[in-house]
XYZ file of C-alpha atoms in Angstrom:
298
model
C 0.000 0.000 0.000
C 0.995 3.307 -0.709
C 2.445 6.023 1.929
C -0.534 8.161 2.377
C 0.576 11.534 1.595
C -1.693 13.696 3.669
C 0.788 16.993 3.673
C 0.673 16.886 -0.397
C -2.948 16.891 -0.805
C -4.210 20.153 -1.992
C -7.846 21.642 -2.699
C -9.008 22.737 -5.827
C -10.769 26.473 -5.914
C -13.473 27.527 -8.127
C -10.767 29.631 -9.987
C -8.929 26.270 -10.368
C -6.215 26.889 -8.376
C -5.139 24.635 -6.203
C -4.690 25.266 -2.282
C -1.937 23.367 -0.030
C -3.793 21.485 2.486
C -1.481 22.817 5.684
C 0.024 25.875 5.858
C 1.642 28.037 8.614
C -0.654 30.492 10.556
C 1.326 33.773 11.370
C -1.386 35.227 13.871
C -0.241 36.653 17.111
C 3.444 35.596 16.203
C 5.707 38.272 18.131
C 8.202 40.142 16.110
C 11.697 38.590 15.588
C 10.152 35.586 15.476
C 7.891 35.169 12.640
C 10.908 35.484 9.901
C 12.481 31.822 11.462
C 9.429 30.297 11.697
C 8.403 30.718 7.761
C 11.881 29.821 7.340
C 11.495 26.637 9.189
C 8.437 25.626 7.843
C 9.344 26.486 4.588
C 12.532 23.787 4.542
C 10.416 21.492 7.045
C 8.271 21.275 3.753
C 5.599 23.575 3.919
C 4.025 25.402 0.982
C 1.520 27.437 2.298
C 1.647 30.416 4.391
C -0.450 32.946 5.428
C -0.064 36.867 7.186
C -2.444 40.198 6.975
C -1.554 43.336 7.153
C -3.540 43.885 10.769
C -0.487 41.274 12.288
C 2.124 43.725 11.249
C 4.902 40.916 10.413
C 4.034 40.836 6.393
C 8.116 42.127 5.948
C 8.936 39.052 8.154
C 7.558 36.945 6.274
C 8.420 37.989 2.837
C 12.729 37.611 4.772
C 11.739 33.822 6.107
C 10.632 33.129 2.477
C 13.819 34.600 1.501
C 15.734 32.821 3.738
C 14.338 29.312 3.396
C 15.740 29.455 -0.746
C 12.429 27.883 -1.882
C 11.347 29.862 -4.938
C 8.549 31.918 -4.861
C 6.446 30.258 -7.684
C 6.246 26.809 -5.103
C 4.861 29.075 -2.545
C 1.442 29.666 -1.805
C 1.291 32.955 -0.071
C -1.855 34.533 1.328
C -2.186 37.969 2.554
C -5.495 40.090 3.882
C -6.929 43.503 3.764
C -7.121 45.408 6.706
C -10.551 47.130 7.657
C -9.029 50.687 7.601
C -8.116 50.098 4.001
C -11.514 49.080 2.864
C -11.770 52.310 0.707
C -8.019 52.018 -0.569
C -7.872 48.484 -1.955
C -4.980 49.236 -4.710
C -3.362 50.972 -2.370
C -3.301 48.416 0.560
C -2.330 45.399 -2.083
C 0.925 47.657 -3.087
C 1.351 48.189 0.138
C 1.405 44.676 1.164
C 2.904 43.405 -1.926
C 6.320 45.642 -1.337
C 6.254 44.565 2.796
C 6.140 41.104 1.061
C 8.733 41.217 -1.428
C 6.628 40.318 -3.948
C 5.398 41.231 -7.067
C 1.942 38.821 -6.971
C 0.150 37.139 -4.635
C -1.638 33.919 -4.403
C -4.775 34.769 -2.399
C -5.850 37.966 -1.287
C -8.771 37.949 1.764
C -11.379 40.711 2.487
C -9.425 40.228 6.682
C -13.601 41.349 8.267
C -16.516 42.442 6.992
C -15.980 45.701 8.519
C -15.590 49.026 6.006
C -13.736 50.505 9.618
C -12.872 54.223 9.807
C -9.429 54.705 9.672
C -9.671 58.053 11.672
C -11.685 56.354 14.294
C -11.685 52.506 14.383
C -14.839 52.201 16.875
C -16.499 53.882 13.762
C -18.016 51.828 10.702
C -18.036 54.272 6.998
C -21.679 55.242 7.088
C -21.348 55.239 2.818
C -19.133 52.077 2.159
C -19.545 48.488 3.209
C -17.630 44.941 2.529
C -20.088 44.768 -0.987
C -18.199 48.306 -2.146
C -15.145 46.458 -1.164
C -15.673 43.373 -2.954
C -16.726 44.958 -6.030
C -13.377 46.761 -6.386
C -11.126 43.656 -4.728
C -12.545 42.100 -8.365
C -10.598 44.521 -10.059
C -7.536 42.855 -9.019
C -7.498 39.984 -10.431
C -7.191 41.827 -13.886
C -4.312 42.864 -12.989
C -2.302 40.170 -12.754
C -1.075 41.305 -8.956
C -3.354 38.888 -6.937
C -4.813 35.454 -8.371
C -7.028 34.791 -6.443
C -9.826 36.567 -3.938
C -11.748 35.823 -1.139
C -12.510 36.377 2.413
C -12.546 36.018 6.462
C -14.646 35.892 8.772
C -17.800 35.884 6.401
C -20.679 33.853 7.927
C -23.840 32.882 6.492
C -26.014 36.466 6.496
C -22.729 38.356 5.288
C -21.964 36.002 2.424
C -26.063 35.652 1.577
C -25.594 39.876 1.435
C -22.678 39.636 -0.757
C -23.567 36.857 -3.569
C -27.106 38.364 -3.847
C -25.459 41.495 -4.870
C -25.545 43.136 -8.444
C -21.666 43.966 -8.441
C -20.864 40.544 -7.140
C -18.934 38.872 -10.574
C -17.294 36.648 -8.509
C -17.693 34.070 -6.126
C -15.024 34.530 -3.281
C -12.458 31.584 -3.814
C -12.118 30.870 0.058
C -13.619 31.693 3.232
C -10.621 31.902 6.222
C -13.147 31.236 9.607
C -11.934 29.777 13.261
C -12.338 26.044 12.670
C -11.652 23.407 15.175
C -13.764 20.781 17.140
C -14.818 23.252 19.337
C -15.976 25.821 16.692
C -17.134 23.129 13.798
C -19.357 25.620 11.959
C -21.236 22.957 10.241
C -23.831 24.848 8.568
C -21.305 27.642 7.457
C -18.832 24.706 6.091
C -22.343 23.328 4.482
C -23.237 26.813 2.866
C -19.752 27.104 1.354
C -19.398 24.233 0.042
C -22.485 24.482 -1.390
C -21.752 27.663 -3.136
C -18.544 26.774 -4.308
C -16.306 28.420 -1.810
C -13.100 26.374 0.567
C -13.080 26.427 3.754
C -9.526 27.485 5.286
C -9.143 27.213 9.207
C -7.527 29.655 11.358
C -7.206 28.454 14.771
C -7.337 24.989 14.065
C -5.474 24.036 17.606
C -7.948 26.308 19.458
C -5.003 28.799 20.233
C -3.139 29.001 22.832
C -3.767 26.818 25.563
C -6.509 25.417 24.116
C -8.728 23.292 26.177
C -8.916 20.714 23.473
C -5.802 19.314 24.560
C -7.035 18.251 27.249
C -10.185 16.752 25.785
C -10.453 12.836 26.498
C -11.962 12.250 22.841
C -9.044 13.658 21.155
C -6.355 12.363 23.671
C -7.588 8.297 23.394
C -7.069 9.135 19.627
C -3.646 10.583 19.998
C -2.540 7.938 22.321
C -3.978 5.035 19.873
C -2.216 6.691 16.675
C 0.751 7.188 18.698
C 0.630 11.138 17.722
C -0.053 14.290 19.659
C -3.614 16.100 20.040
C -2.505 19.023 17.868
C -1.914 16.509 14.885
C -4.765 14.732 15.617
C -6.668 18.169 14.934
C -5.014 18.803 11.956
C -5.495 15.859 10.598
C -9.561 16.331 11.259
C -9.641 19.152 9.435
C -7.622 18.407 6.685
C -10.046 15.163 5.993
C -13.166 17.351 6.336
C -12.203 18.889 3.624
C -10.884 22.701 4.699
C -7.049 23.903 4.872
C -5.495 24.509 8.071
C -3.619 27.074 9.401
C -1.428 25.991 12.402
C 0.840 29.132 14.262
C 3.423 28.302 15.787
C 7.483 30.064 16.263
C 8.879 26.825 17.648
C 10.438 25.402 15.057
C 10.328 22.134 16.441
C 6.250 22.384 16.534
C 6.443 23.245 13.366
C 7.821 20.171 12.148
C 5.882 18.340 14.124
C 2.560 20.532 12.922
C 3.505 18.930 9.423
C 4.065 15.322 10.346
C 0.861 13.786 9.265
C 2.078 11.554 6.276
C 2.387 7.963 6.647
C -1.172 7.919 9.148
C -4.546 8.357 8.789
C -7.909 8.841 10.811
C -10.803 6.236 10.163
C -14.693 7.188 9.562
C -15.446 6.356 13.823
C -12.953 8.482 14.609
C -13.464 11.346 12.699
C -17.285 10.642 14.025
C -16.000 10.859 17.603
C -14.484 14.154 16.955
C -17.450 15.845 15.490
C -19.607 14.614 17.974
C -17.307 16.371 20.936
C -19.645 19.161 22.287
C -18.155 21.592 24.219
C -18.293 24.963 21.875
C -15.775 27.996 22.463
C -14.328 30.896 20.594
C -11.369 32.362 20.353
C -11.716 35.433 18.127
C -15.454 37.522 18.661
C -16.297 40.246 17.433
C -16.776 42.687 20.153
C -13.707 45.056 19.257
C -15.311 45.800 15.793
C -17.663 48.463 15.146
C -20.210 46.537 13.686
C -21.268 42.700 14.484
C -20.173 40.135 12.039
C -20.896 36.873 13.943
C -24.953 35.660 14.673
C -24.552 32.673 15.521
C -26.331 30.973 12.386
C -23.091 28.896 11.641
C -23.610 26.215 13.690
């Protein structure tokens, strides 16, 4: 039998481009740090990683792709559009694009549905919302600069708003939510799929100190596959079908964040994990100036 390759797998978008399954979350990464990580996960194997302009390490990244000697055109590289910027989309890609290094990228995100006020950030644009942004994110793609567009954070009643729109040419290629056991989203996942768009997972460890280590389900799985909780997770979400997004600095988690070849999860236990109940969050809403989550996703 063959070595299952679970690292190599990729997703197909409705551009047809084609995602890597596991790539290296950047979120919350201090500074100094972020530049050896992408470096480490870039010669650990990693194709896929992923910054915004709101984390502030974008320049970081672009040296630890640099640094790791793998060319750019193997790397899939996604960046995001900060809410203050919502009314300067060209300018905010250039801007990221030269922090980057780059002169393209491979997936540009809509970062919130929030058109914020850059003069006062607990103030939403009373004239411009995330369907003016859309409309001119489209205009990217002609350019050449970005192949691909989507967004974060979009649940169901935002991305209803958005696809029912006149100006809306295009479907968004991905939708970047918090996905892990204790977040599952199922009828979110369900609506995307069903319109087309992937599923990427930020969060897919539950962040720091995440109680899901510490979940009995996931550790009797661990301790049967011989493998830790955190690539148990990844591993879950990977075979239902979305990307994942690990963070980590230590370079030694994130190897191990990328050894999942070689091993698999059966139907029962995949079951097993979707049936563990406990729900929590790790990224609300409540610092934005409008509300973006109504609980309809689950």
């Amino acid at each position: 039998m063959a070595e299952i390759k679970n690292t190599a797998k990729t997703f197909k978008l409705n551009t047809g481009a084609s995602i890597p399954a596991v790539g290296l979350g950047t979120w919350q990464s201090p500074p100094g740090a972020v530049e050896k990580a992408v470096e480490a996960a870039l010669r650990a194997g990693y194709r896929h990683i992923d910054t915004a302009f709101a984390y502030g390490n974008e320049k970081e990244v672009g040296q630890g792709i640099r640094a790791s000697g793998v060319p750019r055109e193997e790397i899939w590289l996604t960046t995001k559009l900060d809410n203050p910027w919502h009314k300067r989309v060209p300018e905010a890609l250039e801007r990221s694009l030269a922090n980057l290094g780059t002169d393209y990228l491979d997936l540009y995100l809509m970062h919130w549905p929030s058109s914020t006020d850059p003069e006062d950030t607990r103030k939403h644009y009373p004239d411009w919302d995330f369907v003016d942004t859309w409309r001119e994110m489209q205009k990217l793609v002609e350019t050449g600069k970005v192949k691909n567009i989507g967004v974060s954070n979009f649940g169901i009643k935002n991305l209803e708003r958005l696809l029912n729109d006149p100006s809306c040419k295009m479907v968004p290629a991905v939708n970047q939510i918090e996905l892990h056991p204790g977040n599952p989203s199922p009828k979110l996942v369900a609506y995307c799929a069903q319109k087309g768009i992937h599923c990427s997972g930020y969060s897919p460890l539950g962040s720091t100190d995440s109680p899901l280590y510490k979940n009995e389900t996931l550790g009797s799985i661990a301790k049967a596959k011989n493998r830790s909780v955190q690539q148990v997770l990844l591993l879950w979400g990977v075979k239902k079908g979305w990307s994942v997004l690990p963070k980590s600095i230590n370079a030694d988690r994130v190897k191990a964040n990328f050894d999942l070849d070689g091993w698999d999860l059966t139907d029962e236990e995949l079951a097993k994990i979707d049936a563990i109940p406990d729900r929590f969050k790790v990224c609300g809403d409540s610092w934005l100036p409008v509300k973006v989550f109504f609980g309809d996703d689950e």
